[in-house]
Short mmCIF file of C-alpha atoms in Angstrom, two decimals:
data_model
loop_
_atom_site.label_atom_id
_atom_site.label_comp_id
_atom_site.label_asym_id
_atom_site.label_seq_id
_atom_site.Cartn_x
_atom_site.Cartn_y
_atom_site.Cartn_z
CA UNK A 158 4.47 -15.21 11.89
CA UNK A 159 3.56 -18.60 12.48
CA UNK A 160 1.27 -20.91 10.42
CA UNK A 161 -1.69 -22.26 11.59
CA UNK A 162 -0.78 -26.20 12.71
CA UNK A 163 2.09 -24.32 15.25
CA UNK A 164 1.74 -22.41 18.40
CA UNK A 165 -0.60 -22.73 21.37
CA UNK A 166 -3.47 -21.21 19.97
CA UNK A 167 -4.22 -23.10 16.70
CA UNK A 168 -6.61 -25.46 18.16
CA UNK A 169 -8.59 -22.25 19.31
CA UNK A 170 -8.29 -20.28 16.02
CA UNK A 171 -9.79 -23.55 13.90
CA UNK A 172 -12.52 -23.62 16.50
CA UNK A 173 -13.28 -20.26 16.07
CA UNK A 174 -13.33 -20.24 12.73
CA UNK A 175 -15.18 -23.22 12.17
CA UNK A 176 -18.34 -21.37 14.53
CA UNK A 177 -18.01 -18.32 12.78
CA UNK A 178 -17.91 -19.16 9.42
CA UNK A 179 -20.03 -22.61 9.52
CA UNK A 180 -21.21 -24.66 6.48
CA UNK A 181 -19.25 -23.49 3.32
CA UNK A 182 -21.34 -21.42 0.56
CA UNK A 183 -22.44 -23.40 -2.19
CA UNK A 184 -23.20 -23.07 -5.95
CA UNK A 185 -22.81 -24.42 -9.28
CA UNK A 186 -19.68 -22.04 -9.45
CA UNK A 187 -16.25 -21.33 -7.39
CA UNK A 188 -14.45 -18.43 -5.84
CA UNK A 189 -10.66 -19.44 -5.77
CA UNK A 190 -8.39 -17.91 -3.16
CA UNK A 191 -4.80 -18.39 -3.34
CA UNK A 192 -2.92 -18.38 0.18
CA UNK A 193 0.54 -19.26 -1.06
CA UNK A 194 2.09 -16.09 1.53
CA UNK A 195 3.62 -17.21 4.80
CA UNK A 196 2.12 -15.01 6.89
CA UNK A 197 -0.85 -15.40 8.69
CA UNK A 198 -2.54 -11.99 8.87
CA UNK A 199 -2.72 -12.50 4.58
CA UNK A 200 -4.07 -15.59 4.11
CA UNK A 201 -6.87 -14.81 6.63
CA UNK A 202 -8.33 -11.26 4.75
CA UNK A 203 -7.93 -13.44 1.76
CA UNK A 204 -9.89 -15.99 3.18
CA UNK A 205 -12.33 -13.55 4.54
CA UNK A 206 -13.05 -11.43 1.42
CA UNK A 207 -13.00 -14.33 -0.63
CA UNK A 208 -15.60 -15.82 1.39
CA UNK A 209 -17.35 -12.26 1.48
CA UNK A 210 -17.51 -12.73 -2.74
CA UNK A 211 -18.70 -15.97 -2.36
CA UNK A 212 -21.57 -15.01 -0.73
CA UNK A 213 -22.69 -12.27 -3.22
CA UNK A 214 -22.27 -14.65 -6.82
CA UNK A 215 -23.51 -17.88 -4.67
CA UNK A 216 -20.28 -19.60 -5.23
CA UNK A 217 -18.16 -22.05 -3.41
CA UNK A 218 -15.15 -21.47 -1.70
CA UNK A 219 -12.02 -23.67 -3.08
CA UNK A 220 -8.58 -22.38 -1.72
CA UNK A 221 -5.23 -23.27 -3.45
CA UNK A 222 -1.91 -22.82 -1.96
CA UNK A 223 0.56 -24.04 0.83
CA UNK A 224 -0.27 -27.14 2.37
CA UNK A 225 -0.02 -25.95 5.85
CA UNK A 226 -3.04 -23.58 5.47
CA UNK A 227 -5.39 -26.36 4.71
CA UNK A 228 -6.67 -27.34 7.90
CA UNK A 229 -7.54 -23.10 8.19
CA UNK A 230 -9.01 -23.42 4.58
CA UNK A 231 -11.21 -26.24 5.99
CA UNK A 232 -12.70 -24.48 8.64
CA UNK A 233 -12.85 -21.36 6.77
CA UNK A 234 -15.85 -23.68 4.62
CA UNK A 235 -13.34 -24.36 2.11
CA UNK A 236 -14.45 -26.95 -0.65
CA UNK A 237 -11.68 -30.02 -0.73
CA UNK A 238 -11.40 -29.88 -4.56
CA UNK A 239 -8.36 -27.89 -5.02
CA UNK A 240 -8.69 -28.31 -8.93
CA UNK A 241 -12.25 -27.63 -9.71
CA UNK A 242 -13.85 -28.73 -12.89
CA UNK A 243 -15.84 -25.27 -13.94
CA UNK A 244 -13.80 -22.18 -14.47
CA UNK A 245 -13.70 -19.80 -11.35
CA UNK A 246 -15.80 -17.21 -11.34
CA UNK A 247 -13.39 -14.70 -9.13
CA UNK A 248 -9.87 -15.08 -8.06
CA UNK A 249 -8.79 -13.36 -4.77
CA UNK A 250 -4.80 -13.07 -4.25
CA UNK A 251 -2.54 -11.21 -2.67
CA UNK A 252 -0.25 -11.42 -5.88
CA UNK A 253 0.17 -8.32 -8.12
CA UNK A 254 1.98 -9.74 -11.08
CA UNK A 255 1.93 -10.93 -14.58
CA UNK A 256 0.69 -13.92 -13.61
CA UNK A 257 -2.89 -13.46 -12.54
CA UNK A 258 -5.48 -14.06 -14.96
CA UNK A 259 -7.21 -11.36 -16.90
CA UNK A 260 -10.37 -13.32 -17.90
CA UNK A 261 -12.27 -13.08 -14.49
CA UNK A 262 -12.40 -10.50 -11.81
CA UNK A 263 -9.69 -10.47 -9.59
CA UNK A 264 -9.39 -8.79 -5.93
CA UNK A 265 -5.93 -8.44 -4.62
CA UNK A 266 -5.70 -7.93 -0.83
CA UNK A 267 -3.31 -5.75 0.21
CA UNK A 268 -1.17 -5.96 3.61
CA UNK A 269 -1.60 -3.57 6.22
CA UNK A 270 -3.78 -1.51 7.99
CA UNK A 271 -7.40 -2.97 8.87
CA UNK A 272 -8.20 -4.53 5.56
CA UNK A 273 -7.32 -3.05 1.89
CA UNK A 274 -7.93 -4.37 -1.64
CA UNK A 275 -8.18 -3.54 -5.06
CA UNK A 276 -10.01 -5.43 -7.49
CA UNK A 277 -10.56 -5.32 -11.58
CA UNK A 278 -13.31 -6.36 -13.86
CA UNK A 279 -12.69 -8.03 -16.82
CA UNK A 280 -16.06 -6.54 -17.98
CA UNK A 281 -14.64 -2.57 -17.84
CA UNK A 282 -11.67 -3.43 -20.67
CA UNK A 283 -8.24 -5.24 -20.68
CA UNK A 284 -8.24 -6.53 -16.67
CA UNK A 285 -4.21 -6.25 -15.38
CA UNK A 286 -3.37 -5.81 -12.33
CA UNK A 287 0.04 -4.67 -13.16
CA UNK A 288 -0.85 -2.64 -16.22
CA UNK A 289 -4.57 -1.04 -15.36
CA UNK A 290 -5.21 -1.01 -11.87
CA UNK A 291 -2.83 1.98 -11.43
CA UNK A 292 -5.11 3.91 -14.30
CA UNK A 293 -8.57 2.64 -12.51
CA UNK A 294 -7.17 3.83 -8.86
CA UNK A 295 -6.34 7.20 -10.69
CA UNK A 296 -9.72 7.74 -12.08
CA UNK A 297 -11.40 7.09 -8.83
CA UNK A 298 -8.95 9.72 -6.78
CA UNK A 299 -10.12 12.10 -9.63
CA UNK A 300 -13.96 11.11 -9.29
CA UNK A 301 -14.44 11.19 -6.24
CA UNK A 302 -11.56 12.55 -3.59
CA UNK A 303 -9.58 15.00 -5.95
CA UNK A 304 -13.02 17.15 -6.02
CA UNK A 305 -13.84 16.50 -2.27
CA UNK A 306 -10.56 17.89 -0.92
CA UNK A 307 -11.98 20.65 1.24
CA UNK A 308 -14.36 18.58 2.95
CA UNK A 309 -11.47 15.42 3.03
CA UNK A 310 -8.60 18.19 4.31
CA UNK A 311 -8.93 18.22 7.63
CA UNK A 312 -9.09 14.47 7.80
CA UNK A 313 -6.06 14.04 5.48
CA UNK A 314 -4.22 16.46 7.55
CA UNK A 315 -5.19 14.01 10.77
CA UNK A 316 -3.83 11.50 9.32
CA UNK A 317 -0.64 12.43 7.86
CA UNK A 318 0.50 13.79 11.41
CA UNK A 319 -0.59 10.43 12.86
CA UNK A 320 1.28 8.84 9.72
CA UNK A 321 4.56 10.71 10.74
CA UNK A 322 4.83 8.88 14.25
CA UNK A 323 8.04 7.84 13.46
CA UNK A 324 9.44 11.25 12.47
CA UNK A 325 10.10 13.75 15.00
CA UNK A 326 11.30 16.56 14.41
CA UNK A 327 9.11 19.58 14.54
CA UNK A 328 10.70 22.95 12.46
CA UNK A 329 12.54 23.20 9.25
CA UNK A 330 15.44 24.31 11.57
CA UNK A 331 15.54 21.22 13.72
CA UNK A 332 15.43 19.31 9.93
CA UNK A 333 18.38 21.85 8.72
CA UNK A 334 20.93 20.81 11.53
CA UNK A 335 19.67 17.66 11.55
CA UNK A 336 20.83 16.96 7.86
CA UNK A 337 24.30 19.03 8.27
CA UNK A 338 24.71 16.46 11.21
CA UNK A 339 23.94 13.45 8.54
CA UNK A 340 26.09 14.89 5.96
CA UNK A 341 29.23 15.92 8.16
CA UNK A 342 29.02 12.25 9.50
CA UNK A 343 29.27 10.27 5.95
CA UNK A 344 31.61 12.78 5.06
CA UNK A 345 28.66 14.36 2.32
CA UNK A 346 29.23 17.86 1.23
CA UNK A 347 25.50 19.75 2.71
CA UNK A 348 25.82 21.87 0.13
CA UNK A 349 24.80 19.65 -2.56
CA UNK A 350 21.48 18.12 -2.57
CA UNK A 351 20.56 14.49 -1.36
CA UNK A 352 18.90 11.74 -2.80
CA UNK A 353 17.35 9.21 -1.33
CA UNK A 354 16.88 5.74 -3.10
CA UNK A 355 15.49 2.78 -1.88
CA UNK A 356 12.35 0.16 -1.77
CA UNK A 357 13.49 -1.39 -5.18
CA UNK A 358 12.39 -5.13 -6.05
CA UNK A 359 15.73 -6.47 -7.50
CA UNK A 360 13.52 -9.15 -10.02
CA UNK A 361 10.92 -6.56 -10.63
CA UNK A 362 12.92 -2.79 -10.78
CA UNK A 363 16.52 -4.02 -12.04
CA UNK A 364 16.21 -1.78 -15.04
CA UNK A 365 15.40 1.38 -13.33
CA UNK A 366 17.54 0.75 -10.51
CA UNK A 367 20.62 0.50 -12.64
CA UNK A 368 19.76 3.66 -14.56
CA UNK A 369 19.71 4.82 -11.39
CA UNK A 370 22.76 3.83 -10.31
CA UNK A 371 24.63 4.61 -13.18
CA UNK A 372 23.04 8.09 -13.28
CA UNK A 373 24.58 9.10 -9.79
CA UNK A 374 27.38 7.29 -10.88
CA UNK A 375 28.04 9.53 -14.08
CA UNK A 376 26.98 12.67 -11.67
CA UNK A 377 28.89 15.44 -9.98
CA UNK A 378 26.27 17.56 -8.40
CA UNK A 379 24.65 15.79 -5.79
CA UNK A 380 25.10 13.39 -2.65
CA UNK A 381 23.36 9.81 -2.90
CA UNK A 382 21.98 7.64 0.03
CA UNK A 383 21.52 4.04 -1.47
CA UNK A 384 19.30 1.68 0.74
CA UNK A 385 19.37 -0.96 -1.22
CA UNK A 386 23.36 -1.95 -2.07
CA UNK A 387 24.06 0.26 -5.90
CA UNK A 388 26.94 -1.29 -7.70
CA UNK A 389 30.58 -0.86 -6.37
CA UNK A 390 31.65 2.54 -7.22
CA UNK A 391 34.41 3.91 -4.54
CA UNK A 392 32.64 7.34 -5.14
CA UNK A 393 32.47 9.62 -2.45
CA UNK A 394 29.78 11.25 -2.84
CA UNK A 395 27.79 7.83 -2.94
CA UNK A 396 26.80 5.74 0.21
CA UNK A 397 25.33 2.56 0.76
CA UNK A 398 23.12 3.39 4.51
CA UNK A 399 21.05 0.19 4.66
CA UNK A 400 20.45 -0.43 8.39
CA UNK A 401 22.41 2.25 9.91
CA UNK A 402 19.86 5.19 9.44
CA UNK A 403 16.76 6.22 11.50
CA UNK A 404 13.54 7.45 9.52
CA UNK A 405 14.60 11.06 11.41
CA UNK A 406 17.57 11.32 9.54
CA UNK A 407 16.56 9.81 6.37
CA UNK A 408 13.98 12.17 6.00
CA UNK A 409 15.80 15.44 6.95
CA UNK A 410 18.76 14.65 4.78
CA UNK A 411 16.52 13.74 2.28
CA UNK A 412 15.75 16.35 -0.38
CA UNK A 413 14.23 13.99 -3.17
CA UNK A 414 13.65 10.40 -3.60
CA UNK A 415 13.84 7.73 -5.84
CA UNK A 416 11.47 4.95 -4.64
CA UNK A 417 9.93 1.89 -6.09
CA UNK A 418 6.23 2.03 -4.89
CA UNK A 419 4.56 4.15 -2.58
CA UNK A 420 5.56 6.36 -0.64
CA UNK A 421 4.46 9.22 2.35
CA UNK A 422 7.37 11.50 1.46
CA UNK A 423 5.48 13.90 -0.95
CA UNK A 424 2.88 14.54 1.72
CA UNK A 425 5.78 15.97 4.17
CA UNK A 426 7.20 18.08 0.97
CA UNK A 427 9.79 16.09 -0.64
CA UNK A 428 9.34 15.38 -4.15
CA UNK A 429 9.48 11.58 -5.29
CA UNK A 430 10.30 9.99 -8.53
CA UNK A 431 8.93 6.58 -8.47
CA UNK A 432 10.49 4.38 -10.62
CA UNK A 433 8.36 1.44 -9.88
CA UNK A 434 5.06 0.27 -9.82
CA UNK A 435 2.35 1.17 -7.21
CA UNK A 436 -1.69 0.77 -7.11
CA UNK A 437 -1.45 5.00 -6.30
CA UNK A 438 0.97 5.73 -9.18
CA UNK A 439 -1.69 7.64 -11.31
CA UNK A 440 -3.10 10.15 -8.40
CA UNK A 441 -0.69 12.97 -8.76
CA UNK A 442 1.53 12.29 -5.24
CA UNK A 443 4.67 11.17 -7.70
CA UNK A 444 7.19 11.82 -11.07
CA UNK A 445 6.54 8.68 -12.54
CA UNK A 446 8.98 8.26 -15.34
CA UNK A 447 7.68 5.57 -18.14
CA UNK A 448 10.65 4.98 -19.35
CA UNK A 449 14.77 4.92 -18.64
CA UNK A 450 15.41 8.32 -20.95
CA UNK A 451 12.40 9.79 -18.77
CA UNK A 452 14.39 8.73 -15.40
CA UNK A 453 17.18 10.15 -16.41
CA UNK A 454 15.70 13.54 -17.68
CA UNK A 455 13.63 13.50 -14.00
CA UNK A 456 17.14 13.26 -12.22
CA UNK A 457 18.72 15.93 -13.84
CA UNK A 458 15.89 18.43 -13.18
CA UNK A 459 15.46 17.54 -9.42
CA UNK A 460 19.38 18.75 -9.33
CA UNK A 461 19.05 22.05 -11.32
CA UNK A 462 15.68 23.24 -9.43
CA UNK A 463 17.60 22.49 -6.20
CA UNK A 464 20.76 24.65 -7.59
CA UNK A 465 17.86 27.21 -7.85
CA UNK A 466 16.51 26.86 -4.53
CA UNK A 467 13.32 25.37 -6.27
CA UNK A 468 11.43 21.82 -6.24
CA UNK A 469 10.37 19.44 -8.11
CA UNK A 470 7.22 19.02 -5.52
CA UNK A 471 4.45 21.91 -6.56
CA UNK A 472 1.50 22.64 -4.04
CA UNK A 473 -1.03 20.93 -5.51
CA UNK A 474 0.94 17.85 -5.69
CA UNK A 475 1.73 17.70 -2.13
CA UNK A 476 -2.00 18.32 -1.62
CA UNK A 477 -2.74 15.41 -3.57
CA UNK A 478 0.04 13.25 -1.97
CA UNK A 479 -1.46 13.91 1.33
CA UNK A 480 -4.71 12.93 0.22
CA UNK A 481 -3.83 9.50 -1.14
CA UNK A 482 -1.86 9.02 2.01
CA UNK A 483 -5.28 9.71 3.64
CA UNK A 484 -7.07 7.46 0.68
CA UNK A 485 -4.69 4.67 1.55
CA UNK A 486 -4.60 4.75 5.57
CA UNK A 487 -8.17 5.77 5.68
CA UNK A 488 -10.71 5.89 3.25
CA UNK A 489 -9.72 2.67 1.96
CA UNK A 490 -9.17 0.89 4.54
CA UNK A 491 -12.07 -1.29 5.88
CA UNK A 492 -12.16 -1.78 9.70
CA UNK A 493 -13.93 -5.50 10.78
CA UNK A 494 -15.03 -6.86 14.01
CA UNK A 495 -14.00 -9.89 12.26
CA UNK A 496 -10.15 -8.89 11.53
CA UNK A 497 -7.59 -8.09 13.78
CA UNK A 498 -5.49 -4.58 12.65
CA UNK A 499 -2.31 -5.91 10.76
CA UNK A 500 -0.05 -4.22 13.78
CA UNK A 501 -1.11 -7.31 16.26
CA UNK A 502 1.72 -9.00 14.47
CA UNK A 503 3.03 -12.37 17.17
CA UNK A 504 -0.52 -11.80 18.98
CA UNK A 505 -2.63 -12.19 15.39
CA UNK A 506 -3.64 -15.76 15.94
CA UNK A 507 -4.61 -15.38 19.59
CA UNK A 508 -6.70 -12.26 18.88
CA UNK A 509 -8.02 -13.61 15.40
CA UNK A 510 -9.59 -16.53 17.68
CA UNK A 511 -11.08 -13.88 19.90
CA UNK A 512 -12.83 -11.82 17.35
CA UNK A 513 -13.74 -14.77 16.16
CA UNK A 514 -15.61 -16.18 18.89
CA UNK A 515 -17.28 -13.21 19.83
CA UNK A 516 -17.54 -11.14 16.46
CA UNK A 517 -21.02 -11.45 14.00
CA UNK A 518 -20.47 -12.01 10.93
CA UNK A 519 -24.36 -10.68 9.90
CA UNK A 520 -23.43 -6.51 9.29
CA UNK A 521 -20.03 -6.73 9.86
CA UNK A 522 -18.92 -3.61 7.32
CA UNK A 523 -16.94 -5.50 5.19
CA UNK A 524 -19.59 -7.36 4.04
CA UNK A 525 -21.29 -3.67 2.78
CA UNK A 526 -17.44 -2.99 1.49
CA UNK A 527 -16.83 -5.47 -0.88
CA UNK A 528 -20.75 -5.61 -1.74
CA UNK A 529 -20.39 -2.07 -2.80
CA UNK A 530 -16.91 -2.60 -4.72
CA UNK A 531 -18.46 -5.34 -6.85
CA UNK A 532 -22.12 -4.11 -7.67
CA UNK A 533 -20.31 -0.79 -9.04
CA UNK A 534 -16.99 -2.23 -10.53
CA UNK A 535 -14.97 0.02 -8.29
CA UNK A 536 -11.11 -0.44 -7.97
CA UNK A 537 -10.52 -0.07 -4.52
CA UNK A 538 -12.46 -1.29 -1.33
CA UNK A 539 -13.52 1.67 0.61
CA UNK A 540 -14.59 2.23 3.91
CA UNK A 541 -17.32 5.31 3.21
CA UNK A 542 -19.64 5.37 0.39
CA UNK A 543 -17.95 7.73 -2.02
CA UNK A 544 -20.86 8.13 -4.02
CA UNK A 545 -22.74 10.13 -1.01
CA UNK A 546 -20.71 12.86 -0.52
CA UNK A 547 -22.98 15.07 1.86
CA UNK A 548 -23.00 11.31 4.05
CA UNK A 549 -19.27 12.00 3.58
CA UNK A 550 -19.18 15.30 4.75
CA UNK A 551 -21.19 14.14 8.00
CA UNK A 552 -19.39 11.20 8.39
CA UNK A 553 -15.45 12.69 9.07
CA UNK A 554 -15.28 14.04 11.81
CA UNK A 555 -13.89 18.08 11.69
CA UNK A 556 -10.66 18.44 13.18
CA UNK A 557 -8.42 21.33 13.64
CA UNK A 558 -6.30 21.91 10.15
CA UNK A 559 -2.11 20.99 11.98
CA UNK A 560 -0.71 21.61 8.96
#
């Protein structure tokens, strides 16, 4: 992805902006955005909501990070003061760490999709976004989509066969000789079950990935399909398939996981413990173990339900997977005339000029999105108001149940 000051159309883009966005808000306070990424498509929805805050606590923009996104900070109405006297009054980042302050609300845009973000407020308690954001996203999917799911159902179901593009295979017996080819090919005995680990962040997850490691190292019972390189162990029955398997076979070998964040497995019916940290990790889709011992103790009862032809994934919590899959890819996720969809990838800048030039910025819905996320404190930006659900009801469109 390149940065704005490269390629053919940056000349365009800063024009575009510039129209679109004129005269920077003003204020006696500030609105920092950090746009320290590399890539384009998140330094723009950072520069966009941020501006979008700005214009509801009547607060200048000021913009800290690499120096190459100035000249888009600029003509995004960006003040020059990088280092502003007065304390800001919101941060917006794309960082989910330790780091970010907890004194002042802070809305982390997320990558992907149209436009996603969470946000805390310092005002509601202790304001983390690594230690209470996963809570606050939980108590919303209990609030208001847990108790919805009949009239959410047949859009969640819409969008977890859209979601499964990249997986093909239609019956359980396509998936069963599918998996005995995977197994007889790494030499795996198909009569144990699989596990699947990957999507570990080695300075984040070290901990939990070597308990996991050393766990299928210590056992006997089951087959183990590392993503991410495990320690050197000469076992067998352990194999290191980074870059050599398709999502088709991943999945249908697959008969639990061991992931590090998300993940759309549960909603497809196989079970997940994630050992890492995710915004979704209190909505019921996961085995989220809080501690090594409870890793362990996770691991060892995936193996004995399979030896009983059982699972660790019950119905409701494939239900509620699905529905946090459609939460994610849907309901929280904010479409914009103003924002190209994150899959333009090379073509962003070209088509973030266009929309640009040719988009209003007056009732553009992200404008009603983050307004609504801020005047009630909610977690996560959302696309329909959650609070009306008979507008919800007529909103989603019916759709024949695929499941």
């Amino acid at each position: 992805m390149c940065h704005v000051g490269e390629g053919e159309h940056v000349e365009r883009l800063l024009a575009a902006a510039r129209t679109c966005w004129g005269e920077g808000p003003g204020g006696d306070g500030c609105v920092v955005a950090e746009a320290f990424d590399e890539d384009l498509r998140i330094v723009v929805r950072t520069l966009v909501v941020a501006r979008a805050v700005c214009g509801l606590v009547s607060a200048r923009l000021v913009v800290a990070g690499r120096p190459e996104w100035r000249r888009l900070a600029e003509a995004f109405g960006a003040d020059g003061d990088v280092r502003p006297e007065v304390s800001p009054v919101a941060l917006v980042t794309s960082r989910a760490d330790r780091s970010v302050p907890r004194e002042i609300p802070v809305v982390h845009v997320y990558g992907t999709g149209s436009l996603r973000a969470y946000a805390l407020f310092p005002d509601q308690g202790p304001c983390s976004l690594e230690e209470e954001l996963p809570a606050r996203v939980g108590a919303f999917f209990e609030r208001h989509v847990w108790p919805y799911r009949e009239v959410i159902g047949p859009s969640a179901e819409r969008v977890a066969w859209r979601a499964k593009s990249g997986y093909q295979l239609r019956t359980e017996t396509e998936r069963r000789q599918l998996r005995y080819y995977g197994c007889a090919r790494l030499g795996l005995d198909a009569g144990r079950p699989t596990i699947a680990v990957f999507g570990h962040a080695p300075a984040r997850d070290a901990e939990m990935f070597a308990t996991t490691a050393e766990f299928a190292v210590a056992d006997e019972s089951a087959n183990w399909l590392f993503l991410d390189p495990p320690p050197a162990t000469g076992s067998p029955r352990i194999r290191c398939v980074s870059g050599s398997m398709s999502a088709n076979l991943l999945w249908s070998m697959a008969d639990a996981a061991v992931t590090f964040g998300d993940s759309d497995l549960p909603a497809y019916g196989i079970p997940v413990i994630q050992a890492g940290w995710s915004e979704g990790g209190a909505c019921g889709a996961t085995h989220v173990p809080r501690s090594p011992d409870e890793h362990r103790l996770l691991l060892g009862e995936v193996i004995a339900r399979y030896a009983k032809g059982e699972s660790l994934l019950g119905p409701e919590q494939r239900e509620r997977a699905r529905l946090w899959l459609w939460l994610r890819r849907c309901g929280a996720d904010v479409p914009s005339q103003l924002l190209p969809h994150w899959e333009h990838g090379a073509d962003y800048a070209r088509t973030l000029a266009v929309n640009l030039r040719h988009g209003e910025c007056d009732g553009d819905p992200l404008y009603g999105a983050v307004a609504r996320m801020w005047e009630r404190r909610e977690p996560v930006l959302t696309r329909f108001d959650f609070h009306d659900p008979a507008g919800l009801a007529t909103t989603l469109t019916p759709s024949r149940s695929i499941r």
